CSV table of C-alpha atoms and ligand atoms in Angstrom, one decimal:
chain,number,residue,atom,x,y,z
P,1,MET,CA,0.7,-26.6,-0.2
P,2,SER,CA,-3.0,-26.2,-1.0
P,3,ALA,CA,-4.3,-24.3,-4.1
P,4,ASP,CA,-7.7,-23.7,-2.6
P,5,GLY,CA,-9.6,-20.5,-3.6
P,6,ILE,CA,-9.4,-17.6,-1.3
P,7,ARG,CA,-11.9,-14.8,-0.9
P,8,CYS,CA,-10.6,-11.6,-2.5
P,9,MET,CA,-11.8,-8.2,-3.7
P,10,LEU,CA,-9.9,-6.5,-6.5
P,11,MET,CA,-10.1,-2.7,-6.0
P,12,ARG,CA,-8.7,0.4,-7.5
P,13,GLY,CA,-7.5,2.6,-4.8
P,14,GLY,CA,-6.5,6.1,-6.1
P,15,THR,CA,-4.1,5.6,-9.0
P,16,SER,CA,-3.1,2.0,-8.0
P,17,LYS,CA,-4.8,-1.3,-8.0
P,18,GLY,CA,-4.6,-4.2,-5.5
P,19,ALA,CA,-6.1,-7.4,-4.0
P,20,TYR,CA,-7.9,-6.7,-0.7
P,21,PHE,CA,-8.2,-9.6,1.9
P,22,LEU,CA,-9.6,-10.0,5.3
P,23,ALA,CA,-6.6,-11.1,7.5
P,24,ASP,CA,-8.6,-14.1,8.6
P,25,ASP,CA,-8.7,-15.3,5.0
P,26,LEU,CA,-4.9,-15.5,4.8
P,27,PRO,CA,-2.4,-17.8,6.6
P,28,GLY,CA,-1.3,-16.4,9.9
P,29,ASP,CA,2.2,-17.5,9.4
P,30,ARG,CA,4.1,-14.8,7.5
P,31,ALA,CA,6.2,-17.0,5.3
P,32,GLU,CA,3.1,-19.0,4.3
P,33,ARG,CA,1.2,-15.8,3.6
P,34,ASP,CA,3.9,-14.3,1.5
P,35,ASP,CA,4.3,-17.5,-0.5
P,36,LEU,CA,0.6,-17.6,-1.1
P,37,LEU,CA,0.5,-13.9,-2.2
P,38,LEU,CA,3.3,-14.5,-4.7
P,39,ARG,CA,1.2,-17.2,-6.3
P,40,VAL,CA,-1.9,-15.1,-6.2
P,41,LEU,CA,-0.3,-12.1,-7.9
P,42,GLY,CA,1.7,-14.2,-10.4
P,43,SER,CA,5.2,-13.3,-9.2
P,44,PRO,CA,8.0,-13.6,-10.0
P,45,ASP,CA,7.3,-12.9,-13.6
P,46,ALA,CA,7.5,-9.5,-15.5
P,47,ARG,CA,4.0,-10.0,-16.9
P,48,GLN,CA,2.6,-11.8,-13.8
P,49,ILE,CA,0.7,-13.7,-16.4
P,50,ASP,CA,-0.3,-16.6,-14.1
P,51,GLY,CA,-1.8,-14.3,-11.5
P,52,ILE,CA,-3.9,-11.2,-11.0
P,53,GLY,CA,-1.1,-8.7,-10.6
P,54,GLY,CA,-0.7,-6.2,-13.5
P,55,GLY,CA,3.0,-6.5,-14.2
P,56,HIS,CA,3.8,-3.0,-12.6
P,57,PRO,CA,4.5,-2.2,-8.9
P,58,LEU,CA,1.4,0.1,-9.0
P,59,THR,CA,-0.8,-2.9,-9.8
P,60,SER,CA,1.0,-5.5,-7.7
P,61,LYS,CA,-0.2,-4.5,-4.3
P,62,VAL,CA,-2.1,-6.2,-1.4
P,63,ALA,CA,-4.2,-4.8,1.5
P,64,VAL,CA,-4.8,-6.9,4.5
P,65,VAL,CA,-7.6,-5.7,6.7
P,66,SER,CA,-9.0,-6.8,10.0
P,67,ALA,CA,-11.2,-5.4,12.8
P,68,SER,CA,-8.8,-3.3,15.0
P,69,ALA,CA,-7.9,-4.3,18.5
P,70,ASP,CA,-7.2,-0.6,19.2
P,71,SER,CA,-10.2,1.3,20.6
P,72,GLY,CA,-9.1,4.4,18.6
P,73,ALA,CA,-9.5,2.6,15.3
P,74,ASP,CA,-12.1,0.7,13.4
P,75,VAL,CA,-9.9,-1.5,11.3
P,76,ASP,CA,-6.2,-2.3,10.9
P,77,TYR,CA,-4.6,-2.1,7.4
P,78,LEU,CA,-1.4,-3.8,6.5
P,79,PHE,CA,0.0,-2.9,3.1
P,80,LEU,CA,2.2,-5.5,1.2
P,81,GLN,CA,4.2,-4.7,-1.9
P,82,VAL,CA,4.5,-7.9,-4.0
P,83,GLN,CA,7.5,-7.4,-6.2
P,84,VAL,CA,6.8,-8.2,-9.8
P,85,ASP,CA,9.8,-10.0,-11.1
P,86,GLU,CA,11.3,-11.1,-7.8
P,87,PRO,CA,9.9,-13.5,-5.2
P,88,ILE,CA,9.7,-10.7,-2.5
P,89,VAL,CA,6.8,-9.5,-0.5
P,90,SER,CA,7.7,-6.3,1.5
P,91,ASP,CA,6.0,-4.5,4.3
P,92,SER,CA,8.7,-1.8,4.5
P,93,GLN,CA,6.2,1.0,3.3
P,94,THR,CA,2.6,1.9,3.5
P,95,CYS,CA,0.4,2.9,0.5
P,96,GLY,CA,-1.9,5.8,0.7
P,97,ASN,CA,-3.5,4.9,-2.7
P,98,LEU,CA,-4.7,1.5,-1.5
P,99,LEU,CA,-5.6,3.1,1.7
P,100,ALA,CA,-8.4,4.9,-0.2
P,101,GLY,CA,-10.0,1.5,-0.8
P,102,VAL,CA,-9.7,0.2,2.7
P,103,GLY,CA,-12.8,2.2,4.1
P,104,PRO,CA,-15.1,0.9,1.2
P,105,PHE,CA,-13.7,-2.6,1.6
P,106,ALA,CA,-14.4,-2.5,5.4
P,107,ILE,CA,-17.9,-1.5,4.8
P,108,GLU,CA,-18.5,-4.1,2.1
P,109,ARG,CA,-17.2,-6.8,4.4
P,110,GLY,CA,-19.3,-5.7,7.3
P,111,LEU,CA,-16.4,-4.6,9.6
P,112,VAL,CA,-17.9,-1.0,9.7
P,113,GLU,CA,-21.5,-0.1,9.5
P,114,ALA,CA,-22.4,2.2,6.7
P,115,ARG,CA,-23.9,5.5,7.6
P,116,ASP,CA,-26.1,7.8,5.5
P,117,GLN,CA,-24.1,9.5,2.7
P,118,THR,CA,-20.7,9.6,4.4
P,119,THR,CA,-19.2,6.9,6.7
P,120,ASP,CA,-16.0,7.8,8.6
P,121,VAL,CA,-13.6,4.8,9.0
P,122,ARG,CA,-10.7,5.1,11.4
P,123,ILE,CA,-7.9,3.0,9.9
P,124,ARG,CA,-4.8,2.0,11.9
P,125,VAL,CA,-1.9,1.8,9.5
P,126,MET,CA,0.2,-1.2,10.5
P,127,ASN,CA,3.4,-0.5,8.4
P,128,GLY,CA,6.1,1.5,10.3
P,129,HIS,CA,4.7,4.3,12.6
P,130,GLY,CA,1.7,4.9,10.5
P,131,GLY,CA,-0.8,6.1,13.1
P,132,THR,CA,-4.5,6.2,12.6
P,133,ALA,CA,-5.9,7.8,9.3
P,134,ILE,CA,-9.5,8.8,8.9
P,135,ALA,CA,-11.3,8.1,5.6
P,136,HIS,CA,-14.5,9.9,4.8
P,137,VAL,CA,-16.2,7.5,2.5
P,138,ALA,CA,-19.1,8.2,0.3
P,139,THR,CA,-21.3,5.4,1.4
P,140,PRO,CA,-21.6,2.7,-1.3
P,141,GLY,CA,-25.1,2.0,-2.6
P,142,GLU,CA,-26.6,0.4,-5.7
P,143,ARG,CA,-25.7,3.5,-7.8
P,144,VAL,CA,-22.8,3.3,-10.3
P,145,GLU,CA,-22.2,7.1,-10.6
P,146,TYR,CA,-23.8,10.2,-9.3
P,147,ALA,CA,-23.3,13.9,-9.7
P,148,GLY,CA,-20.9,14.1,-6.8
P,149,ASP,CA,-18.4,11.8,-8.3
P,150,VAL,CA,-14.9,13.3,-8.8
P,151,ARG,CA,-12.0,12.8,-11.2
P,152,ILE,CA,-8.4,12.5,-9.9
P,153,SER,CA,-5.4,13.0,-12.2
P,154,GLY,CA,-4.1,9.6,-13.4
P,155,VAL,CA,-7.5,7.9,-13.5
P,156,PRO,CA,-9.5,8.8,-16.6
P,157,PHE,CA,-13.0,8.1,-15.0
P,158,ALA,CA,-14.8,9.7,-12.2
P,159,ALA,CA,-15.9,7.8,-9.0
P,160,ALA,CA,-17.0,8.6,-5.4
P,161,ALA,CA,-14.5,10.6,-3.4
P,162,VAL,CA,-12.7,9.3,-0.5
P,163,SER,CA,-11.1,12.0,1.6
P,164,LEU,CA,-8.2,10.9,3.8
P,165,GLU,CA,-6.9,12.7,6.8
P,166,PHE,CA,-3.6,11.8,8.3
P,167,PRO,CA,-2.4,12.2,11.8
P,168,PRO,CA,1.0,14.0,12.6
P,169,ALA,CA,3.8,11.5,11.7
P,170,SER,CA,5.5,10.2,14.8
P,171,GLY,CA,9.1,10.1,13.6
P,172,PRO,CA,11.4,13.0,12.7
P,173,LEU,CA,10.5,14.8,9.5
P,174,LEU,CA,14.2,15.2,8.6
P,175,PRO,CA,15.7,11.8,9.5
P,176,THR,CA,19.3,13.1,9.1
P,177,GLY,CA,18.6,16.1,11.2
P,178,HIS,CA,19.5,18.5,8.3
P,179,ALA,CA,17.5,20.4,5.7
P,180,THR,CA,20.1,19.3,3.1
P,181,ASP,CA,22.8,16.6,2.9
P,182,VAL,CA,25.3,15.9,0.2
P,183,LEU,CA,24.9,12.2,-0.7
P,184,ALA,CA,26.5,10.3,-3.7
P,185,GLY,CA,27.8,13.7,-4.9
P,186,LEU,CA,24.4,15.3,-4.9
P,187,THR,CA,22.8,18.0,-2.7
P,188,VAL,CA,19.5,16.5,-1.5
P,189,THR,CA,16.7,16.7,1.2
P,190,CYS,CA,15.9,13.6,3.0
P,191,VAL,CA,12.3,13.7,4.3
P,192,ASP,CA,9.9,11.3,6.0
P,193,ALA,CA,6.4,12.4,6.6
P,194,GLY,CA,5.1,8.7,6.6
P,195,MET,CA,7.1,7.7,3.4
P,196,PRO,CA,10.8,8.1,3.2
P,197,VAL,CA,11.6,10.2,0.2
P,198,VAL,CA,14.7,11.9,-1.1
P,199,LEU,CA,14.3,15.2,-3.0
P,200,VAL,CA,16.9,16.0,-5.6
P,201,THR,CA,16.6,18.7,-8.3
P,202,ALA,CA,16.4,17.8,-12.0
P,203,ASP,CA,19.1,20.4,-12.5
P,204,ALA,CA,21.6,18.5,-10.2
P,205,LEU,CA,20.9,15.3,-12.3
P,206,GLY,CA,21.3,17.2,-15.7
P,207,ILE,CA,17.8,16.6,-16.9
P,208,ALA,CA,14.8,18.8,-17.6
P,209,GLY,CA,12.4,17.3,-15.1
P,210,ASP,CA,9.5,17.0,-17.5
P,211,GLU,CA,10.6,13.6,-19.1
P,212,THR,CA,8.1,10.8,-19.4
P,213,PRO,CA,8.4,7.8,-17.0
P,214,ALA,CA,9.5,5.7,-20.1
P,215,GLU,CA,12.3,8.2,-21.0
P,216,LEU,CA,13.6,8.2,-17.4
P,217,GLU,CA,13.4,4.4,-17.1
P,218,GLY,CA,15.2,4.1,-20.5
P,219,ASP,CA,18.2,6.2,-19.2
P,220,ALA,CA,20.6,3.7,-17.7
P,221,ALA,CA,23.2,6.2,-16.5
P,222,LEU,CA,20.4,8.1,-14.7
P,223,ARG,CA,19.0,5.0,-13.2
P,224,GLY,CA,22.4,4.1,-11.8
P,225,ARG,CA,22.9,7.5,-10.2
P,226,VAL,CA,19.4,7.4,-8.7
P,227,GLU,CA,20.1,3.9,-7.2
P,228,ALA,CA,23.5,5.0,-5.9
P,229,LEU,CA,21.8,8.0,-4.2
P,230,ARG,CA,19.1,5.7,-2.8
P,231,LEU,CA,21.5,3.3,-1.2
P,232,ALA,CA,23.5,6.2,0.3
P,233,ALA,CA,20.3,7.9,1.6
P,234,GLY,CA,18.9,4.6,3.0
P,235,SER,CA,21.8,4.4,5.4
P,236,ALA,CA,21.9,8.2,6.1
P,237,MET,CA,18.2,8.0,6.9
P,238,GLY,CA,18.7,5.1,9.4
P,239,LEU,CA,16.9,2.6,7.1
P,240,GLY,CA,20.0,0.3,6.9
P,241,ASP,CA,20.7,-1.6,3.7
P,242,VAL,CA,17.8,-0.8,1.4
P,243,SER,CA,19.0,-2.7,-1.7
P,244,ALA,CA,16.1,-5.2,-1.4
P,245,THR,CA,13.4,-2.8,-0.2
P,246,THR,CA,11.1,-0.2,-1.9
P,247,VAL,CA,12.2,2.8,0.1
P,248,PRO,CA,13.4,5.5,0.1
P,249,LYS,CA,11.7,6.9,-3.0
P,250,ILE,CA,13.6,9.4,-5.1
P,251,SER,CA,11.5,12.4,-6.2
P,252,ILE,CA,13.3,14.6,-8.8
P,253,VAL,CA,11.9,18.0,-8.5
P,254,SER,CA,11.8,21.1,-10.8
P,255,PRO,CA,9.9,24.3,-11.1
P,256,ALA,CA,6.2,23.8,-11.9
P,257,SER,CA,5.1,24.6,-15.5
P,258,ASN,CA,1.3,23.8,-15.5
P,259,GLY,CA,0.0,26.1,-12.7
P,260,GLY,CA,1.2,23.9,-9.8
P,261,ASP,CA,3.7,24.6,-7.1
P,262,ILE,CA,6.4,22.1,-7.8
P,263,ALA,CA,6.9,19.4,-10.5
P,264,THR,CA,8.0,15.8,-9.7
P,265,ARG,CA,9.2,12.6,-11.3
P,266,THR,CA,9.4,9.8,-8.7
P,267,PHE,CA,11.4,6.6,-8.8
P,268,ILE,CA,9.5,4.0,-6.6
P,269,PRO,CA,12.3,3.0,-6.6
P,270,ARG,CA,13.2,1.3,-9.8
P,271,ARG,CA,10.2,2.0,-12.0
P,272,VAL,CA,9.1,5.6,-12.3
P,273,HIS,CA,5.6,6.5,-10.9
P,274,THR,CA,3.0,7.4,-13.6
P,275,SER,CA,1.7,9.9,-11.0
P,276,ILE,CA,2.9,10.1,-7.4
P,277,GLY,CA,2.1,8.1,-4.2
P,278,VAL,CA,-0.2,9.7,-1.6
P,279,VAL,CA,2.1,9.6,1.4
P,280,GLY,CA,5.0,10.2,-1.0
P,281,ALA,CA,3.3,13.4,-2.1
P,282,ILE,CA,2.8,14.5,1.6
P,283,SER,CA,6.5,13.9,2.2
P,284,VAL,CA,7.4,15.9,-0.9
P,285,ALA,CA,5.1,18.7,0.0
P,286,ALA,CA,6.5,18.7,3.7
P,287,GLY,CA,10.1,18.6,2.4
P,288,ALA,CA,9.5,21.5,0.1
P,289,LEU,CA,8.1,23.6,2.9
P,290,VAL,CA,11.1,23.1,5.1
P,291,PRO,CA,13.2,26.3,5.0
P,292,GLY,CA,16.4,25.9,3.2
P,293,SER,CA,15.5,22.5,1.6
P,294,VAL,CA,16.2,21.4,-1.9
P,295,GLY,CA,12.4,21.5,-2.7
P,296,GLY,CA,12.0,24.9,-1.1
P,297,GLY,CA,14.3,26.3,-3.8
P,298,VAL,CA,11.9,25.2,-6.6
P,299,LEU,CA,8.6,25.8,-4.9
P,300,GLY,CA,6.7,28.5,-6.7
P,301,SER,CA,6.6,31.8,-4.8
P,302,ALA,CA,2.9,32.3,-5.7
P,303,ARG,CA,1.7,29.5,-3.4
P,304,THR,CA,-0.8,30.6,-0.7
P,305,GLY,CA,-2.7,28.9,2.1
P,306,SER,CA,-2.2,25.3,3.1
P,307,ARG,CA,-2.4,23.6,-0.4
P,308,VAL,CA,0.6,22.4,-2.2
P,309,ARG,CA,-0.2,21.4,-5.9
P,310,ILE,CA,2.4,18.8,-7.0
P,311,GLU,CA,2.6,18.3,-10.7
P,312,HIS,CA,3.5,14.7,-11.9
P,313,PRO,CA,3.5,12.8,-15.2
P,314,THR,CA,-0.3,12.5,-15.6
P,315,GLY,CA,-1.5,15.7,-14.0
P,316,PHE,CA,-1.4,17.1,-10.4
P,317,PHE,CA,-1.9,16.1,-6.9
P,318,ASP,CA,-3.2,18.5,-4.2
P,319,VAL,CA,-1.9,18.1,-0.7
P,320,GLU,CA,-3.5,20.0,2.2
P,321,ILE,CA,-0.7,20.3,4.8
P,322,GLU,CA,0.2,22.3,7.9
P,323,LEU,CA,3.9,22.3,8.8
P,324,GLU,CA,4.9,23.5,12.3
P,325,THR,CA,8.4,24.8,12.7
P,326,ASN,CA,8.2,26.4,16.2
P,327,GLY,CA,11.9,27.2,16.2
P,328,GLY,CA,12.7,23.5,16.7
P,329,SER,CA,12.5,20.6,14.3
P,330,PRO,CA,9.8,20.9,11.7
P,331,ARG,CA,6.8,18.5,11.8
P,332,VAL,CA,3.7,17.9,9.9
P,333,ALA,CA,0.8,18.9,12.2
P,334,ARG,CA,-1.9,17.6,9.7
P,335,SER,CA,-2.3,16.6,6.1
P,336,ALA,CA,-5.2,15.5,4.0
P,337,VAL,CA,-5.8,14.4,0.4
P,338,ILE,CA,-8.8,13.5,-1.9
P,339,ARG,CA,-8.8,10.2,-3.8
P,340,THR,CA,-11.3,7.9,-5.3
P,341,ALA,CA,-11.6,4.2,-5.0
P,342,ARG,CA,-13.8,1.5,-6.7
P,343,LYS,CA,-14.6,-2.1,-6.2
P,344,LEU,CA,-13.7,-3.8,-9.5
P,345,PHE,CA,-14.3,-7.5,-8.7
P,346,ASP,CA,-15.3,-9.5,-5.7
P,347,GLY,CA,-15.0,-13.3,-5.5
P,348,THR,CA,-12.6,-16.2,-5.1
P,349,VAL,CA,-9.0,-16.0,-6.3
P,350,TRP,CA,-7.2,-19.3,-7.4
P,351,PRO,CA,-3.4,-19.2,-6.7
P,352,ARG,CA,-1.2,-21.4,-8.8
P,353,SER,CA,-0.3,-24.5,-6.8
P,354,GLY,CA,2.9,-24.3,-4.6
P,355,ALA,CA,4.5,-27.2,-6.5
P,356,GLU,CA,7.0,-25.9,-9.0
X,1,NQM,O1,3.0,6.9,-1.2
X,1,NQM,C1,3.6,3.9,-4.9
X,1,NQM,C2,1.2,4.3,-5.0
X,1,NQM,C3,2.5,4.2,-4.2
X,1,NQM,C4,2.5,4.5,-2.8
X,1,NQM,C5,4.9,3.9,-4.4
X,1,NQM,C6,1.6,5.4,-2.2
X,1,NQM,C7,1.9,6.4,-1.1
X,1,NQM,O2,1.0,5.2,-5.6
X,1,NQM,O3,1.1,6.5,-0.2
X,1,NQM,O4,0.4,5.5,-2.6
X,1,NQM,O5,5.4,4.9,-4.1
X,1,NQM,O6,5.4,2.8,-4.2
X,1,NQM,O7,0.4,3.4,-4.8
């Protein structure tokens, strides 16, 4: 196995960080590609000390981008989660945070021509039934910062905004067909608006809902209940045996306390998110808007318009969302969010050699 250098861009996308590659710069064979990515990121190792991963699922991510063969899209984006301490690379979910970096990356690599001020990039999401999202990208120039930069919760510094519009999710919003189910002894709502998520109240789990991620991760009994729920939900949601995958996520919901509409703590699924995933947030918002759902019971009654403000451990996340019920099964007609993204490094990455 060669340990040649590979062209790679490191980017912060939203509240996550990942390695971005052109598909042509990676092996076409899936097993070879995954083996290479484990060596690039430094997995399996809790610290990923011999690679460029950051030792946390939110900083152990890969985006693979190519020109799209679909005339309705500019580029294809495949997301890969590289597990930190296990030799597993999974395509079982997408990532809306890294999605925020795909437009700027496509422009930098010449796959999309930059327009004045804002460039619209149509991105076909290759994981699951992702559809084609549209990224409105503030066109990169020589500038480092400008007055229009924005700050998102979970990132202490401002950067150019990338707004993301998502198409209606193609699968059913309620994969079990019910607004609530009883799984592993808990009343929950199973929802999938692009990310499979299980909503459960903090009350049902006997916690307050405002604990820090470290407190939640340190509670072994809670972790056990969450994992039992996740395994039961995986099968109820038609995802099969999810023991080795990263979905569904478990979002613990409670009444908002900082001016938002609903508060969350999300297991993704073994670590607790320091904020919340993008498509995960859209699923939480959609689930909470479904009449009779577990999330609906905690959604503040003061909410107006199409915005759902989701509180999380480092601030809040606004989701613009329209849910259609039309008497039949509910579906998300459209959703949109604002993120920022930034190129951190562009160059050649050197994976450890394949010889153990
Ligand atoms: O839900 C983490 C993240 C994500 C996923 C996770 C994400 C999304 O914050 O779209 O962005 O839930 O595994 O990067």
